[in-house]
Amino acid sequence: MLLLQNNYKLNRFKRFSMFFSWRCLSYKVLAVLVRCSAGVSLPQCPPCKAFTPQLIDFYTKLLEEGKQLEIIFSSSDRSLDSFDQYFSQMPWLAFPYADPRIKELSSLYSVEGIPTLIVVDEAGKLITKDGRPYVNEDSDGEDFPWYPAPVMELTGAAASKLNGDVCVVLFTEGSDEDETLAIDLLGETAEQHFMKGDEQSLFFFYALDDEFCDTVRGALMNVF
């Protein structure tokens, strides 16, 4: 495997494989639902309450379609009762309460928001840390597991990139022709940056005609 030809990636795989049983690593895609403690019990956390039923429906649908997916719940909840109450609703796996791997996993993938759905492949290579907005936008899993591309459509799933990275956004009127043209215009330069892998520092998007893109466009107009 190409992964094993790079010492950094090999070390990352060793760290990753320490977290999970080989049963989990046999899946093509592994998603980790992370909830770091923020002083509130999980059942009372509004974002968790809203997202968990959506994720259960998504998970059930993909398994019924025969897709290779497993989810592991990773929670820093402050009480065992709260953990048991919340996990009892879930059809997937979980780290035991207060397992030391939970903190290490959050550090490995730089988890910040709650809840966070991290999607990785069977070798531990990160596919996306934005699984939560993707579940909302792609509830049928048509594009799952949401591999990145050199040029991406600007959607709510891109919000973390817009907030934390340097991005190029080409705004369009939203037609199919505009989309094709935008990809063609950005493609060559975007591909050069995309090939940097983990070292990529500039990201490329095209914006169509929808509410989220209008919001971003309006925010930029207010700045400039």
CSV table of N, CA and C in Angstrom, one decimal, residues 33-42 45 48 73-78 102-107 109-116 118:
chain,number,residue,atom,x,y,z
A,33,LEU,N,-18.1,9.4,15.7
A,33,LEU,CA,-18.9,10.5,16.3
A,33,LEU,C,-18.3,10.9,17.6
A,34,VAL,N,-17.8,12.1,17.6
A,34,VAL,CA,-17.1,12.6,18.7
A,34,VAL,C,-17.9,13.7,19.4
A,35,ARG,N,-18.0,13.6,20.7
A,35,ARG,CA,-18.6,14.6,21.6
A,35,ARG,C,-17.7,14.9,22.7
A,36,CYS,N,-17.1,16.0,22.7
A,36,CYS,CA,-16.2,16.4,23.8
A,36,CYS,C,-17.0,17.1,24.9
A,37,SER,N,-16.7,16.9,26.1
A,37,SER,CA,-17.4,17.4,27.3
A,37,SER,C,-17.4,19.0,27.2
A,38,ALA,N,-18.6,19.6,27.4
A,38,ALA,CA,-18.6,21.0,27.5
A,38,ALA,C,-19.5,21.5,28.7
A,39,GLY,N,-19.5,20.6,29.7
A,39,GLY,CA,-20.2,20.9,30.9
A,39,GLY,C,-21.7,20.7,30.9
A,40,VAL,N,-22.1,20.0,29.8
A,40,VAL,CA,-23.6,19.7,29.7
A,40,VAL,C,-23.7,18.2,29.4
A,41,SER,N,-24.7,17.5,29.9
A,41,SER,CA,-24.8,16.1,29.6
A,41,SER,C,-25.3,15.9,28.2
A,42,LEU,N,-24.9,14.8,27.6
A,42,LEU,CA,-25.3,14.6,26.2
A,42,LEU,C,-26.8,14.6,25.9
A,45,CYS,N,-27.8,18.2,25.3
A,45,CYS,CA,-27.0,19.0,24.3
A,45,CYS,C,-27.9,19.1,23.1
A,48,CYS,N,-26.5,17.7,19.7
A,48,CYS,CA,-26.5,16.3,19.7
A,48,CYS,C,-27.9,15.7,19.6
A,73,PHE,N,-18.9,5.7,18.6
A,73,PHE,CA,-19.2,6.8,19.4
A,73,PHE,C,-18.1,7.1,20.4
A,74,SER,N,-17.6,8.3,20.4
A,74,SER,CA,-16.4,8.7,21.2
A,74,SER,C,-16.9,9.9,22.1
A,75,SER,N,-17.1,9.7,23.4
A,75,SER,CA,-17.7,10.7,24.2
A,75,SER,C,-16.9,11.0,25.4
A,76,SER,N,-16.7,12.3,25.7
A,76,SER,CA,-16.1,12.7,27.0
A,76,SER,C,-17.1,13.1,28.0
A,77,ASP,N,-18.3,12.5,28.0
A,77,ASP,CA,-19.4,12.9,28.9
A,77,ASP,C,-18.9,12.7,30.3
A,78,ARG,N,-19.4,13.5,31.2
A,78,ARG,CA,-18.9,13.6,32.6
A,78,ARG,C,-19.5,12.6,33.6
A,102,ILE,N,-10.2,8.1,24.0
A,102,ILE,CA,-11.1,9.2,23.6
A,102,ILE,C,-10.3,10.5,23.4
A,103,LYS,N,-9.6,10.9,24.4
A,103,LYS,CA,-8.9,12.1,24.4
A,103,LYS,C,-7.8,12.1,23.3
A,104,GLU,N,-7.1,11.0,23.2
A,104,GLU,CA,-6.1,10.9,22.1
A,104,GLU,C,-6.6,11.0,20.7
A,105,LEU,N,-7.8,10.4,20.5
A,105,LEU,CA,-8.4,10.5,19.2
A,105,LEU,C,-8.8,11.9,18.9
A,106,SER,N,-9.4,12.6,19.9
A,106,SER,CA,-9.8,14.0,19.6
A,106,SER,C,-8.6,14.8,19.3
A,107,SER,N,-7.4,14.5,19.9
A,107,SER,CA,-6.2,15.3,19.6
A,107,SER,C,-5.7,14.9,18.2
A,109,TYR,N,-7.2,14.1,15.6
A,109,TYR,CA,-8.0,14.8,14.5
A,109,TYR,C,-8.4,16.2,14.8
A,110,SER,N,-7.8,16.8,15.8
A,110,SER,CA,-8.0,18.2,16.2
A,110,SER,C,-9.5,18.5,16.3
A,111,VAL,N,-10.3,17.8,17.1
A,111,VAL,CA,-11.7,18.0,17.2
A,111,VAL,C,-12.0,19.2,18.0
A,112,GLU,N,-12.9,20.0,17.5
A,112,GLU,CA,-13.3,21.3,18.2
A,112,GLU,C,-14.8,21.3,18.4
A,113,GLY,N,-15.6,21.2,17.4
A,113,GLY,CA,-17.1,21.4,17.5
A,113,GLY,C,-17.8,20.2,18.1
A,114,ILE,N,-19.0,20.3,18.5
A,114,ILE,CA,-19.8,19.2,19.0
A,114,ILE,C,-21.2,19.2,18.4
A,115,PRO,N,-21.7,18.1,18.0
A,115,PRO,CA,-20.9,16.9,17.8
A,115,PRO,C,-20.1,16.9,16.5
A,116,THR,N,-19.0,16.2,16.4
A,116,THR,CA,-18.2,16.1,15.2
A,116,THR,C,-18.3,14.7,14.6
A,118,ILE,N,-16.2,12.5,12.1
A,118,ILE,CA,-15.0,12.3,11.4
A,118,ILE,C,-15.1,11.1,10.5
